[in-house]
Amino acid sequence: MSVVTRIAPSPTGDPHVGTAYIGLFNYVFAKKHGGKFILRIEDTDRERYNADSEMRIFKMMHWLGLNPDESPEIGGPNGPYQQSERLEIYKKHALDLVESGHLYPCFCSEERLLKLREEQKRRKQPLGYDGFCRNLSKEEAGACMAAGKEPYVLRLKAPSEGETVFRDELRGQIRFKNSDIRDGIMLKSDGYPTYHLANVIDDHLMGVTHVLRAEEWITSTPIHVLLYRAFGWDEPKFIHMPLLRNPDANKSKISKRKLDTSVDSYRDQGILPEALINFLGNMGWSMPDGREFFGLKDMIKEFSIERISLGGPVFDLKKLRFFNARYLRDILSLEDLAERVKPFLEAAGYDWDDEDYLLDILDILKSRAETLTEFVPHGAYFFHEDFSYDEQAKKKLAAGQKYLEDLEREFALLESYDEDSIDDLIHDYVQSQSVGMGKVLQPLRAALTGVSNSPSMTELISVLGKQRVLKRIGRALSYITAGLPDDKPQKPEAVKTGAVS
Ligand code: GLU
């Protein structure tokens, strides 16, 4: 049997990290077994539907490299892949179940249901439909439906006794008392199906063999199992993944109130898709050899559901950033890194005409950045000459005029700006002055960067090159003597109204 998996996100907001997580495991499981991975859109909740959100789910999946084999975008033999386009299919199947006695029409008014609910609350009874319409005879029900006077929904005729038992591949047998399964609505009066009915019909018709989803759906599974049995269809295998947790004390279910759950937002902050995938791959699963860093291909190669552990994996942002930093520093090639950083630098208004200059900059900055966006502030002084000096830097400049004047001459004479020559120059000069290294380097750093914290000076000088170094020292010296145009002392404020002179 060839494996078919799917995800079925609802397009209602920002593409969620939970969708990426479950998408990853579905993708990997399908690919491991040479099977297919389907992306279906559950858009039957028309009030919460958002077309933009749907597009962003497609984009997210491409960005992560989890490209489906069938989807609303690319189509496929089992389409349509948006549930709102499949209403006729649901209706036909629902009516089959009415015919076989597994669903029944319910004509109860909103008002009655509201009253029932209040009453159940008051008596502290479990909420749910009381089966008022359940025992209408087939003829009565059929006649009412045909008359079309009252709006009606179709409800599941859940067995009132016994148990519904199914197997979860990670947990073994799971049993639910049938008396806890209420006669839920399967088809609404507007012709839209509810989640359970649409989910089961689609999974069956699309040939889904493994339903791999988050554990919050376990309580829905007995309803699905009853539907499969009512239709006389084979059940898929169920694999319920542990839920991602907030990094709080009680490890609550991941939520956007406590954590940023939007994949787009991580992308915009400069998290790499490879890092996010790798991070999520470590959530509830581990490599047989224990290694933490791996790509999608490695994960597919080594994947087995036996290695899924059920403890609640915590979505720890610090760890995600740590993974990202590792990719920036050690795993991406410099050229690749440049391609990823460029859009961020361009958006910040930086430009450069020399590609090698950019690569050199990234090479010295990459060990200090955890995200792509951090290259923007860290790299600011590389891309323009009119940077300002921060307060610390101003102090260092003021104390370092003599050193800067000397170094301007020395650097003008230096032919080769390789790191060894720069190192020699600085050491010789510091020795000749009989001062500590810091006394000389601090004003020099301030002159070259405007800040007091930067990568190693030799690397920095070598990357900037002769022209920029001389220009920047010159600029710093004129600042020391004359101040920068925007840095002149402010004119004393005009006398404020009412002030006594
Ligand atoms: N629409 C559900 C979700 O958003 C699908 C659940 C399932 O996979 O059955 O996760």
PDB file of N, CA and C and ligand atoms in Angstrom, residues 6-11 19 22 26 40-43 83 195 199 203 211-214 216-217 220 224 240, ligand 1:
ATOM      1  N   ARG A   6      -1.685  13.909   4.588  1.00  0.00           N
ATOM      2  CA  ARG A   6      -2.236  15.224   4.239  1.00  0.00           C
ATOM      3  C   ARG A   6      -2.175  16.155   5.437  1.00  0.00           C
ATOM      4  N   ILE A   7      -2.187  17.450   5.150  1.00  0.00           N
ATOM      5  CA  ILE A   7      -2.560  18.390   6.190  1.00  0.00           C
ATOM      6  C   ILE A   7      -3.797  19.113   5.685  1.00  0.00           C
ATOM      7  N   ALA A   8      -4.574  19.616   6.642  1.00  0.00           N
ATOM      8  CA  ALA A   8      -5.850  20.226   6.265  1.00  0.00           C
ATOM      9  C   ALA A   8      -6.048  21.508   7.062  1.00  0.00           C
ATOM     10  N   PRO A   9      -5.161  22.477   6.861  1.00  0.00           N
ATOM     11  CA  PRO A   9      -5.280  23.691   7.677  1.00  0.00           C
ATOM     12  C   PRO A   9      -6.514  24.519   7.310  1.00  0.00           C
ATOM     13  N   SER A  10      -6.980  25.286   8.286  1.00  0.00           N
ATOM     14  CA  SER A  10      -8.078  26.220   8.033  1.00  0.00           C
ATOM     15  C   SER A  10      -7.476  27.605   7.829  1.00  0.00           C
ATOM     16  N   PRO A  11      -7.839  28.265   6.740  1.00  0.00           N
ATOM     17  CA  PRO A  11      -7.217  29.559   6.436  1.00  0.00           C
ATOM     18  C   PRO A  11      -7.888  30.695   7.197  1.00  0.00           C
ATOM     19  N   THR A  19       0.987  24.378  12.028  1.00  0.00           N
ATOM     20  CA  THR A  19       0.759  23.831  10.684  1.00  0.00           C
ATOM     21  C   THR A  19       2.090  23.414  10.062  1.00  0.00           C
ATOM     22  N   ILE A  22       3.188  20.080  11.885  1.00  0.00           N
ATOM     23  CA  ILE A  22       2.457  18.890  11.444  1.00  0.00           C
ATOM     24  C   ILE A  22       2.719  18.636   9.951  1.00  0.00           C
ATOM     25  N   ASN A  26       4.123  15.134   8.286  1.00  0.00           N
ATOM     26  CA  ASN A  26       3.371  14.476   7.215  1.00  0.00           C
ATOM     27  C   ASN A  26       4.215  14.342   5.952  1.00  0.00           C
ATOM     28  N   ARG A  40      -4.748  20.136   1.737  1.00  0.00           N
ATOM     29  CA  ARG A  40      -6.176  20.398   1.518  1.00  0.00           C
ATOM     30  C   ARG A  40      -6.549  21.602   2.380  1.00  0.00           C
ATOM     31  N   ILE A  41      -7.472  22.392   1.908  1.00  0.00           N
ATOM     32  CA  ILE A  41      -7.840  23.580   2.681  1.00  0.00           C
ATOM     33  C   ILE A  41      -9.224  23.390   3.288  1.00  0.00           C
ATOM     34  N   GLU A  42      -9.288  23.473   4.590  1.00  0.00           N
ATOM     35  CA  GLU A  42     -10.572  23.334   5.285  1.00  0.00           C
ATOM     36  C   GLU A  42     -11.178  24.717   5.484  1.00  0.00           C
ATOM     37  N   ASP A  43     -11.953  25.119   4.481  1.00  0.00           N
ATOM     38  CA  ASP A  43     -12.468  26.490   4.492  1.00  0.00           C
ATOM     39  C   ASP A  43     -13.977  26.518   4.639  1.00  0.00           C
ATOM     40  N   GLN A  83     -12.436  22.658   0.570  1.00  0.00           N
ATOM     41  CA  GLN A  83     -13.698  22.008   0.947  1.00  0.00           C
ATOM     42  C   GLN A  83     -14.919  22.782   0.475  1.00  0.00           C
ATOM     43  N   TYR A 195     -16.587  19.992  10.362  1.00  0.00           N
ATOM     44  CA  TYR A 195     -15.243  19.416  10.256  1.00  0.00           C
ATOM     45  C   TYR A 195     -15.246  17.889  10.135  1.00  0.00           C
ATOM     46  N   ASN A 199     -13.956  15.990   6.836  1.00  0.00           N
ATOM     47  CA  ASN A 199     -12.652  15.396   7.054  1.00  0.00           C
ATOM     48  C   ASN A 199     -12.632  13.916   6.664  1.00  0.00           C
ATOM     49  N   ASP A 203     -10.714  12.469   3.448  1.00  0.00           N
ATOM     50  CA  ASP A 203      -9.600  11.542   3.670  1.00  0.00           C
ATOM     51  C   ASP A 203      -9.850  10.234   2.917  1.00  0.00           C
ATOM     52  N   VAL A 211      -3.467   9.370   8.925  1.00  0.00           N
ATOM     53  CA  VAL A 211      -3.875  10.679   9.416  1.00  0.00           C
ATOM     54  C   VAL A 211      -2.930  11.045  10.556  1.00  0.00           C
ATOM     55  N   LEU A 212      -1.997  11.928  10.216  1.00  0.00           N
ATOM     56  CA  LEU A 212      -1.004  12.337  11.209  1.00  0.00           C
ATOM     57  C   LEU A 212      -1.323  13.774  11.578  1.00  0.00           C
ATOM     58  N   ARG A 213      -1.795  13.994  12.779  1.00  0.00           N
ATOM     59  CA  ARG A 213      -2.218  15.332  13.173  1.00  0.00           C
ATOM     60  C   ARG A 213      -1.926  15.542  14.652  1.00  0.00           C
ATOM     61  N   ALA A 214      -2.264  16.728  15.136  1.00  0.00           N
ATOM     62  CA  ALA A 214      -1.926  17.050  16.523  1.00  0.00           C
ATOM     63  C   ALA A 214      -2.855  16.326  17.493  1.00  0.00           C
ATOM     64  N   GLU A 216      -4.600  17.221  19.848  1.00  0.00           N
ATOM     65  CA  GLU A 216      -5.867  17.846  20.235  1.00  0.00           C
ATOM     66  C   GLU A 216      -7.059  17.250  19.467  1.00  0.00           C
ATOM     67  N   TRP A 217      -6.781  16.508  18.396  1.00  0.00           N
ATOM     68  CA  TRP A 217      -7.874  15.921  17.611  1.00  0.00           C
ATOM     69  C   TRP A 217      -8.241  14.511  18.054  1.00  0.00           C
ATOM     70  N   SER A 220     -11.812  13.927  18.690  1.00  0.00           N
ATOM     71  CA  SER A 220     -12.693  13.909  17.511  1.00  0.00           C
ATOM     72  C   SER A 220     -12.647  12.551  16.815  1.00  0.00           C
ATOM     73  N   HIS A 224     -15.025  10.277  13.995  1.00  0.00           N
ATOM     74  CA  HIS A 224     -14.567   9.922  12.646  1.00  0.00           C
ATOM     75  C   HIS A 224     -14.668   8.411  12.433  1.00  0.00           C
ATOM     76  N   HIS A 240      -1.265  10.622  16.351  1.00  0.00           N
ATOM     77  CA  HIS A 240      -1.479  11.957  16.939  1.00  0.00           C
ATOM     78  C   HIS A 240      -0.194  12.458  17.577  1.00  0.00           C
TER      79      HIS A 240
HETATM   80  N1  GLU B   1      -8.507  21.873  10.126  1.00  0.00           N
HETATM   81  C1  GLU B   1      -7.868  21.089  11.114  1.00  0.00           C
HETATM   82  C2  GLU B   1      -6.615  21.846  11.528  1.00  0.00           C
HETATM   83  O1  GLU B   1      -6.628  23.009  11.340  1.00  0.00           O
HETATM   84  C3  GLU B   1      -7.529  19.729  10.581  1.00  0.00           C
HETATM   85  C4  GLU B   1      -7.360  18.686  11.630  1.00  0.00           C
HETATM   86  C5  GLU B   1      -7.060  17.342  11.000  1.00  0.00           C
HETATM   87  O2  GLU B   1      -5.942  17.183  10.524  1.00  0.00           O
HETATM   88  O3  GLU B   1      -7.918  16.488  10.971  1.00  0.00           O
HETATM   89  O4  GLU B   1      -5.658  21.369  12.039  1.00  0.00           O
END
